[in-house]
PDB file of C-alpha atoms in Angstrom:
ATOM      1  CA  MET A   1       0.000   0.000   0.000  1.00 56.00           C
ATOM      2  CA  GLU A   2       1.166   3.533  -0.786  1.00 82.00           C
ATOM      3  CA  GLU A   3       3.351   5.286   1.803  1.00 84.00           C
ATOM      4  CA  MET A   4       1.021   8.268   2.131  1.00 88.00           C
ATOM      5  CA  GLU A   5      -2.092   6.165   2.585  1.00 87.00           C
ATOM      6  CA  LEU A   6      -0.338   4.203   5.304  1.00 88.00           C
ATOM      7  CA  ILE A   7       0.415   7.421   7.189  1.00 92.00           C
ATOM      8  CA  PHE A   8      -3.211   8.550   6.822  1.00 93.00           C
ATOM      9  CA  PHE A   9      -4.472   5.235   8.176  1.00 92.00           C
ATOM     10  CA  GLU A  10      -1.920   5.421  11.010  1.00 92.00           C
ATOM     11  CA  ILE A  11      -3.385   8.793  11.946  1.00 95.00           C
ATOM     12  CA  ILE A  12      -7.028   7.769  11.519  1.00 94.00           C
ATOM     13  CA  SER A  13      -6.659   4.602  13.599  1.00 94.00           C
ATOM     14  CA  THR A  14      -4.779   6.196  16.493  1.00 96.00           C
ATOM     15  CA  VAL A  15      -6.663   9.484  16.842  1.00 96.00           C
ATOM     16  CA  GLY A  16      -9.894   7.624  16.150  1.00 94.00           C
ATOM     17  CA  THR A  17      -9.158   5.295  19.058  1.00 96.00           C
ATOM     18  CA  ALA A  18      -8.330   8.354  21.171  1.00 97.00           C
ATOM     19  CA  ARG A  19     -11.661   9.944  20.225  1.00 96.00           C
ATOM     20  CA  SER A  20     -13.505   6.810  21.252  1.00 95.00           C
ATOM     21  CA  ALA A  21     -11.632   6.735  24.559  1.00 97.00           C
ATOM     22  CA  PHE A  22     -12.639  10.343  25.344  1.00 98.00           C
ATOM     23  CA  ILE A  23     -16.270   9.590  24.492  1.00 97.00           C
ATOM     24  CA  ASP A  24     -16.145   6.495  26.696  1.00 96.00           C
ATOM     25  CA  ALA A  25     -14.684   8.647  29.488  1.00 97.00           C
ATOM     26  CA  ILE A  26     -17.753  10.894  29.395  1.00 97.00           C
ATOM     27  CA  GLY A  27     -19.994   7.813  29.583  1.00 96.00           C
ATOM     28  CA  LEU A  28     -18.095   6.539  32.614  1.00 97.00           C
ATOM     29  CA  ALA A  29     -18.270   9.918  34.384  1.00 97.00           C
ATOM     30  CA  LYS A  30     -22.012   9.930  33.741  1.00 96.00           C
ATOM     31  CA  LYS A  31     -22.236   6.621  35.633  1.00 96.00           C
ATOM     32  CA  GLY A  32     -20.163   8.070  38.478  1.00 95.00           C
ATOM     33  CA  ASP A  33     -17.020   6.055  37.698  1.00 97.00           C
ATOM     34  CA  PHE A  34     -14.591   8.959  37.866  1.00 97.00           C
ATOM     35  CA  GLU A  35     -11.509   6.819  38.262  1.00 97.00           C
ATOM     36  CA  GLY A  36     -12.469   4.857  35.158  1.00 97.00           C
ATOM     37  CA  ALA A  37     -13.186   8.090  33.304  1.00 97.00           C
ATOM     38  CA  GLU A  38      -9.796   9.531  34.163  1.00 97.00           C
ATOM     39  CA  ALA A  39      -8.069   6.322  33.107  1.00 98.00           C
ATOM     40  CA  LYS A  40      -9.860   6.532  29.749  1.00 97.00           C
ATOM     41  CA  VAL A  41      -8.762  10.138  29.301  1.00 98.00           C
ATOM     42  CA  LYS A  42      -5.161   9.089  29.988  1.00 98.00           C
ATOM     43  CA  GLU A  43      -5.503   6.273  27.435  1.00 97.00           C
ATOM     44  CA  GLY A  44      -6.958   8.697  24.922  1.00 97.00           C
ATOM     45  CA  ASN A  45      -4.093  11.116  25.427  1.00 97.00           C
ATOM     46  CA  GLU A  46      -1.537   8.392  24.746  1.00 98.00           C
ATOM     47  CA  HIS A  47      -3.207   7.338  21.488  1.00 97.00           C
ATOM     48  CA  PHE A  48      -3.645  10.951  20.456  1.00 97.00           C
ATOM     49  CA  LEU A  49       0.040  11.589  20.937  1.00 97.00           C
ATOM     50  CA  THR A  50       0.918   8.609  18.741  1.00 96.00           C
ATOM     51  CA  GLY A  51      -1.361   9.947  16.019  1.00 96.00           C
ATOM     52  CA  HIS A  52       0.077  13.404  16.412  1.00 95.00           C
ATOM     53  CA  LYS A  53       3.581  12.029  15.822  1.00 95.00           C
ATOM     54  CA  SER A  54       2.407  10.363  12.601  1.00 93.00           C
ATOM     55  CA  HIS A  55       0.839  13.642  11.559  1.00 95.00           C
ATOM     56  CA  ALA A  56       4.144  15.407  12.187  1.00 93.00           C
ATOM     57  CA  LYS A  57       5.646  13.314   9.357  1.00 89.00           C
ATOM     58  CA  LEU A  58       3.242  15.031   6.952  1.00 91.00           C
ATOM     59  CA  ILE A  59       4.093  18.475   8.258  1.00 92.00           C
ATOM     60  CA  GLN A  60       7.790  17.723   7.839  1.00 92.00           C
ATOM     61  CA  LYS A  61       7.228  16.673   4.236  1.00 89.00           C
ATOM     62  CA  GLU A  62       5.384  19.861   3.410  1.00 89.00           C
ATOM     63  CA  ALA A  63       8.067  21.886   5.171  1.00 91.00           C
ATOM     64  CA  SER A  64      10.707  20.317   2.899  1.00 92.00           C
ATOM     65  CA  ASP A  65       8.621  21.290  -0.135  1.00 89.00           C
ATOM     66  CA  GLU A  66       7.274  17.814  -0.765  1.00 88.00           C
ATOM     67  CA  LYS A  67       3.682  18.772  -1.477  1.00 87.00           C
ATOM     68  CA  ILE A  68       1.031  16.537   0.019  1.00 89.00           C
ATOM     69  CA  GLU A  69      -1.599  15.795  -2.573  1.00 89.00           C
ATOM     70  CA  PHE A  70      -5.212  16.454  -1.675  1.00 91.00           C
ATOM     71  CA  SER A  71      -7.265  13.367  -1.001  1.00 89.00           C
ATOM     72  CA  LEU A  72     -10.516  12.715   0.784  1.00 89.00           C
ATOM     73  CA  LEU A  73      -8.674  10.302   3.051  1.00 89.00           C
ATOM     74  CA  LEU A  74      -6.271  13.040   4.161  1.00 92.00           C
ATOM     75  CA  VAL A  75      -9.195  15.319   4.933  1.00 93.00           C
ATOM     76  CA  HIS A  76     -10.790  12.520   6.957  1.00 91.00           C
ATOM     77  CA  ALA A  77      -7.558  12.068   8.943  1.00 93.00           C
ATOM     78  CA  GLU A  78      -7.342  15.786   9.746  1.00 95.00           C
ATOM     79  CA  ASP A  79     -11.018  15.809  10.623  1.00 93.00           C
ATOM     80  CA  GLN A  80     -10.660  12.877  13.009  1.00 93.00           C
ATOM     81  CA  MET A  81      -7.720  14.620  14.669  1.00 95.00           C
ATOM     82  CA  MET A  82      -9.660  17.817  15.327  1.00 96.00           C
ATOM     83  CA  SER A  83     -12.641  15.812  16.503  1.00 95.00           C
ATOM     84  CA  ALA A  84     -10.428  13.829  18.892  1.00 96.00           C
ATOM     85  CA  GLU A  85      -8.993  17.034  20.292  1.00 96.00           C
ATOM     86  CA  ALA A  86     -12.449  18.527  20.769  1.00 97.00           C
ATOM     87  CA  PHE A  87     -13.639  15.452  22.648  1.00 97.00           C
ATOM     88  CA  LYS A  88     -10.463  15.562  24.754  1.00 97.00           C
ATOM     89  CA  ILE A  89     -11.301  19.051  25.929  1.00 97.00           C
ATOM     90  CA  LEU A  90     -14.967  18.210  26.422  1.00 97.00           C
ATOM     91  CA  SER A  91     -14.249  14.984  28.307  1.00 97.00           C
ATOM     92  CA  GLU A  92     -12.257  16.867  30.929  1.00 96.00           C
ATOM     93  CA  GLU A  93     -14.995  19.449  31.332  1.00 97.00           C
ATOM     94  CA  PHE A  94     -17.752  16.824  31.464  1.00 97.00           C
ATOM     95  CA  ILE A  95     -15.900  14.876  34.138  1.00 97.00           C
ATOM     96  CA  ASP A  96     -15.755  18.044  36.213  1.00 96.00           C
ATOM     97  CA  VAL A  97     -19.430  18.783  35.662  1.00 97.00           C
ATOM     98  CA  TYR A  98     -20.543  15.264  36.622  1.00 97.00           C
ATOM     99  CA  LYS A  99     -18.286  15.413  39.692  1.00 95.00           C
ATOM    100  CA  ARG A 100     -19.890  18.676  40.694  1.00 95.00           C
ATOM    101  CA  ILE A 101     -23.377  17.228  40.215  1.00 95.00           C
ATOM    102  CA  GLU A 102     -22.440  14.207  42.320  1.00 91.00           C
ATOM    103  CA  GLU A 103     -21.023  16.415  45.080  1.00 90.00           C
ATOM    104  CA  GLY A 104     -24.127  18.565  45.089  1.00 87.00           C
ATOM    105  CA  SER A 105     -26.513  15.598  45.318  1.00 75.00           C
TER     106      SER A 105
ATOM    107  CA  MET B   1     -21.925 -17.103   2.659  1.00 92.00           C
ATOM    108  CA  ILE B   2     -20.804 -15.018   5.604  1.00 94.00           C
ATOM    109  CA  ASN B   3     -21.927 -11.392   5.732  1.00 96.00           C
ATOM    110  CA  ILE B   4     -19.476  -9.075   7.440  1.00 96.00           C
ATOM    111  CA  LEU B   5     -20.527  -5.491   8.102  1.00 95.00           C
ATOM    112  CA  LEU B   6     -17.971  -2.842   8.961  1.00 94.00           C
ATOM    113  CA  VAL B   7     -19.115   0.319  10.700  1.00 92.00           C
ATOM    114  CA  CYS B   8     -17.191   3.525  11.054  1.00 85.00           C
ATOM    115  CA  SER B   9     -18.236   7.158  11.297  1.00 71.00           C
ATOM    116  CA  ALA B  10     -18.671   7.887   7.594  1.00 67.00           C
ATOM    117  CA  GLY B  11     -17.959   4.524   6.027  1.00 67.00           C
ATOM    118  CA  MET B  12     -14.996   6.028   4.203  1.00 73.00           C
ATOM    119  CA  SER B  13     -11.852   4.736   5.824  1.00 78.00           C
ATOM    120  CA  THR B  14     -13.392   1.330   6.354  1.00 82.00           C
ATOM    121  CA  SER B  15     -14.085   0.901   2.634  1.00 82.00           C
ATOM    122  CA  MET B  16     -10.375   0.354   1.999  1.00 85.00           C
ATOM    123  CA  LEU B  17     -10.364  -2.389   4.619  1.00 91.00           C
ATOM    124  CA  VAL B  18     -13.458  -3.883   2.983  1.00 93.00           C
ATOM    125  CA  LYS B  19     -11.521  -4.246  -0.268  1.00 92.00           C
ATOM    126  CA  LYS B  20      -8.593  -5.898   1.515  1.00 94.00           C
ATOM    127  CA  MET B  21     -10.842  -8.266   3.436  1.00 96.00           C
ATOM    128  CA  GLN B  22     -12.729  -9.210   0.279  1.00 96.00           C
ATOM    129  CA  GLU B  23      -9.378  -9.955  -1.413  1.00 96.00           C
ATOM    130  CA  ALA B  24      -8.284 -12.055   1.566  1.00 96.00           C
ATOM    131  CA  ALA B  25     -11.550 -14.018   1.430  1.00 96.00           C
ATOM    132  CA  GLU B  26     -11.169 -14.666  -2.299  1.00 96.00           C
ATOM    133  CA  LYS B  27      -7.616 -15.896  -1.755  1.00 95.00           C
ATOM    134  CA  ARG B  28      -8.860 -18.550   0.632  1.00 94.00           C
ATOM    135  CA  ASP B  29     -11.910 -19.426  -1.476  1.00 94.00           C
ATOM    136  CA  LEU B  30     -14.207 -18.207   1.256  1.00 95.00           C
ATOM    137  CA  GLU B  31     -17.638 -16.948   0.236  1.00 95.00           C
ATOM    138  CA  ALA B  32     -17.925 -13.694   2.089  1.00 95.00           C
ATOM    139  CA  LYS B  33     -19.708 -10.425   1.561  1.00 95.00           C
ATOM    140  CA  VAL B  34     -17.927  -7.527   3.212  1.00 95.00           C
ATOM    141  CA  TRP B  35     -19.269  -3.974   3.169  1.00 93.00           C
ATOM    142  CA  ALA B  36     -18.957  -0.750   5.142  1.00 92.00           C
ATOM    143  CA  VAL B  37     -21.457   1.867   6.289  1.00 90.00           C
ATOM    144  CA  GLY B  38     -21.470   4.904   8.519  1.00 88.00           C
ATOM    145  CA  ASP B  39     -23.187   4.816  11.887  1.00 86.00           C
ATOM    146  CA  SER B  40     -26.314   6.471  10.456  1.00 86.00           C
ATOM    147  CA  GLU B  41     -27.126   3.473   8.241  1.00 88.00           C
ATOM    148  CA  SER B  42     -25.744   0.827  10.559  1.00 89.00           C
ATOM    149  CA  HIS B  43     -29.032  -0.072  12.227  1.00 89.00           C
ATOM    150  CA  GLU B  44     -30.729  -0.985   8.952  1.00 92.00           C
ATOM    151  CA  GLU B  45     -27.663  -2.693   7.502  1.00 93.00           C
ATOM    152  CA  SER B  46     -26.913  -4.715  10.633  1.00 94.00           C
ATOM    153  CA  LYS B  47     -30.023  -6.775   9.893  1.00 94.00           C
ATOM    154  CA  LYS B  48     -28.260  -8.247   6.854  1.00 95.00           C
ATOM    155  CA  ALA B  49     -25.027  -9.026   8.665  1.00 96.00           C
ATOM    156  CA  ASP B  50     -23.786 -12.178  10.392  1.00 95.00           C
ATOM    157  CA  ILE B  51     -21.077 -10.225  12.143  1.00 96.00           C
ATOM    158  CA  ILE B  52     -20.513  -6.543  12.816  1.00 96.00           C
ATOM    159  CA  LEU B  53     -17.091  -4.982  13.114  1.00 95.00           C
ATOM    160  CA  LEU B  54     -16.539  -1.475  14.434  1.00 94.00           C
ATOM    161  CA  GLY B  55     -13.708   0.808  13.395  1.00 92.00           C
ATOM    162  CA  PRO B  56     -11.631   2.094  16.333  1.00 91.00           C
ATOM    163  CA  GLN B  57     -13.140   5.575  15.916  1.00 89.00           C
ATOM    164  CA  VAL B  58     -16.550   4.238  16.828  1.00 91.00           C
ATOM    165  CA  LYS B  59     -15.438   1.850  19.555  1.00 93.00           C
ATOM    166  CA  TYR B  60     -17.679   3.759  21.939  1.00 92.00           C
ATOM    167  CA  LEU B  61     -20.697   2.409  20.001  1.00 93.00           C
ATOM    168  CA  GLU B  62     -19.916  -1.176  20.990  1.00 94.00           C
ATOM    169  CA  SER B  63     -22.512  -1.650  23.731  1.00 92.00           C
ATOM    170  CA  LYS B  64     -25.132   0.377  21.853  1.00 92.00           C
ATOM    171  CA  MET B  65     -24.611  -1.828  18.789  1.00 93.00           C
ATOM    172  CA  LYS B  66     -24.860  -5.013  20.844  1.00 94.00           C
ATOM    173  CA  ASP B  67     -28.195  -3.781  22.226  1.00 93.00           C
ATOM    174  CA  ARG B  68     -29.378  -2.891  18.737  1.00 91.00           C
ATOM    175  CA  VAL B  69     -28.866  -6.470  17.543  1.00 93.00           C
ATOM    176  CA  ASN B  70     -30.344  -7.829  20.795  1.00 92.00           C
ATOM    177  CA  ASN B  71     -27.058  -9.626  21.406  1.00 91.00           C
ATOM    178  CA  GLU B  72     -27.997 -12.041  18.633  1.00 93.00           C
ATOM    179  CA  LYS B  73     -24.904 -11.361  16.551  1.00 94.00           C
ATOM    180  CA  PRO B  74     -21.240 -10.865  17.387  1.00 96.00           C
ATOM    181  CA  VAL B  75     -20.138  -7.233  17.554  1.00 96.00           C
ATOM    182  CA  SER B  76     -16.456  -6.550  17.941  1.00 94.00           C
ATOM    183  CA  VAL B  77     -13.985  -3.724  17.527  1.00 95.00           C
ATOM    184  CA  ILE B  78     -11.266  -3.919  14.890  1.00 94.00           C
ATOM    185  CA  ASP B  79      -7.836  -3.822  16.509  1.00 94.00           C
ATOM    186  CA  MET B  80      -6.187  -0.410  16.120  1.00 93.00           C
ATOM    187  CA  ARG B  81      -3.010  -1.778  14.534  1.00 93.00           C
ATOM    188  CA  VAL B  82      -4.896  -4.126  12.196  1.00 94.00           C
ATOM    189  CA  TYR B  83      -6.966  -1.132  11.102  1.00 92.00           C
ATOM    190  CA  GLY B  84      -4.008   1.237  10.897  1.00 91.00           C
ATOM    191  CA  THR B  85      -2.098  -1.082   8.582  1.00 92.00           C
ATOM    192  CA  MET B  86      -5.238  -2.025   6.647  1.00 91.00           C
ATOM    193  CA  ASN B  87      -4.444  -5.690   7.255  1.00 94.00           C
ATOM    194  CA  GLY B  88      -7.276  -7.452   5.434  1.00 95.00           C
ATOM    195  CA  GLU B  89      -6.034 -10.943   6.300  1.00 96.00           C
ATOM    196  CA  LYS B  90      -5.914 -10.290  10.041  1.00 96.00           C
ATOM    197  CA  ALA B  91      -9.208  -8.422  10.055  1.00 95.00           C
ATOM    198  CA  LEU B  92     -10.846 -11.352   8.273  1.00 96.00           C
ATOM    199  CA  ASP B  93      -9.263 -13.837  10.725  1.00 95.00           C
ATOM    200  CA  ASN B  94     -10.564 -11.820  13.674  1.00 94.00           C
ATOM    201  CA  ALA B  95     -14.035 -11.588  12.150  1.00 94.00           C
ATOM    202  CA  LEU B  96     -14.231 -15.338  11.534  1.00 94.00           C
ATOM    203  CA  GLU B  97     -12.890 -16.068  15.020  1.00 93.00           C
ATOM    204  CA  ALA B  98     -15.462 -13.777  16.661  1.00 93.00           C
ATOM    205  CA  HIS B  99     -18.214 -15.436  14.648  1.00 92.00           C
ATOM    206  CA  LYS B 100     -17.025 -18.926  15.569  1.00 91.00           C
ATOM    207  CA  ASN B 101     -16.726 -18.112  19.276  1.00 91.00           C
ATOM    208  CA  PHE B 102     -20.104 -16.427  19.375  1.00 90.00           C
ATOM    209  CA  ASN B 103     -22.102 -19.364  18.135  1.00 70.00           C
ATOM    210  CA  LYS B 104     -20.562 -21.736  20.679  1.00 58.00           C
TER     211      LYS B 104
END
């Protein structure tokens, strides 16, 4: 399989897994399992970092004037990355909110 | 004929894996239908599947999907590395294994 496609799939699989972990974290916080939620966030962060490193390869290529060709798959990879990051931020906030609700009850 | 449904968020990245899995099935003379859909069509499509595989991006849908099929069919998540390397052979192996273990 083409080198570029492999990098895109590397990104999609890792940040996608991260995204899922952050979403799971929110679900766990909702059930009151804050320890589980925080563990999921940690897991998500690790996968996100791996994906980020793969993404850095693309940035390096563009920086050395090796143009990255447009493809729907590339857009999907970028999209998944931003989505993962958004859920990362939200998961932390949601954990706090659910904790606050639990404390108040 | 085994019907393997892949679900991901838009059905896009999984379609490459579909192709690889279909090729792997052909190589071993296995009659298999492999196709991919996004979460929005997954409920309808799951009715035609013998096994449902989720892309890592929609791993969080695992329990919801199991409920949707009333636990009558195996639902499992594609391993991140298998997905990341688009390993059709391994993905097919895992699908067949999950199917075999489910019916026990």
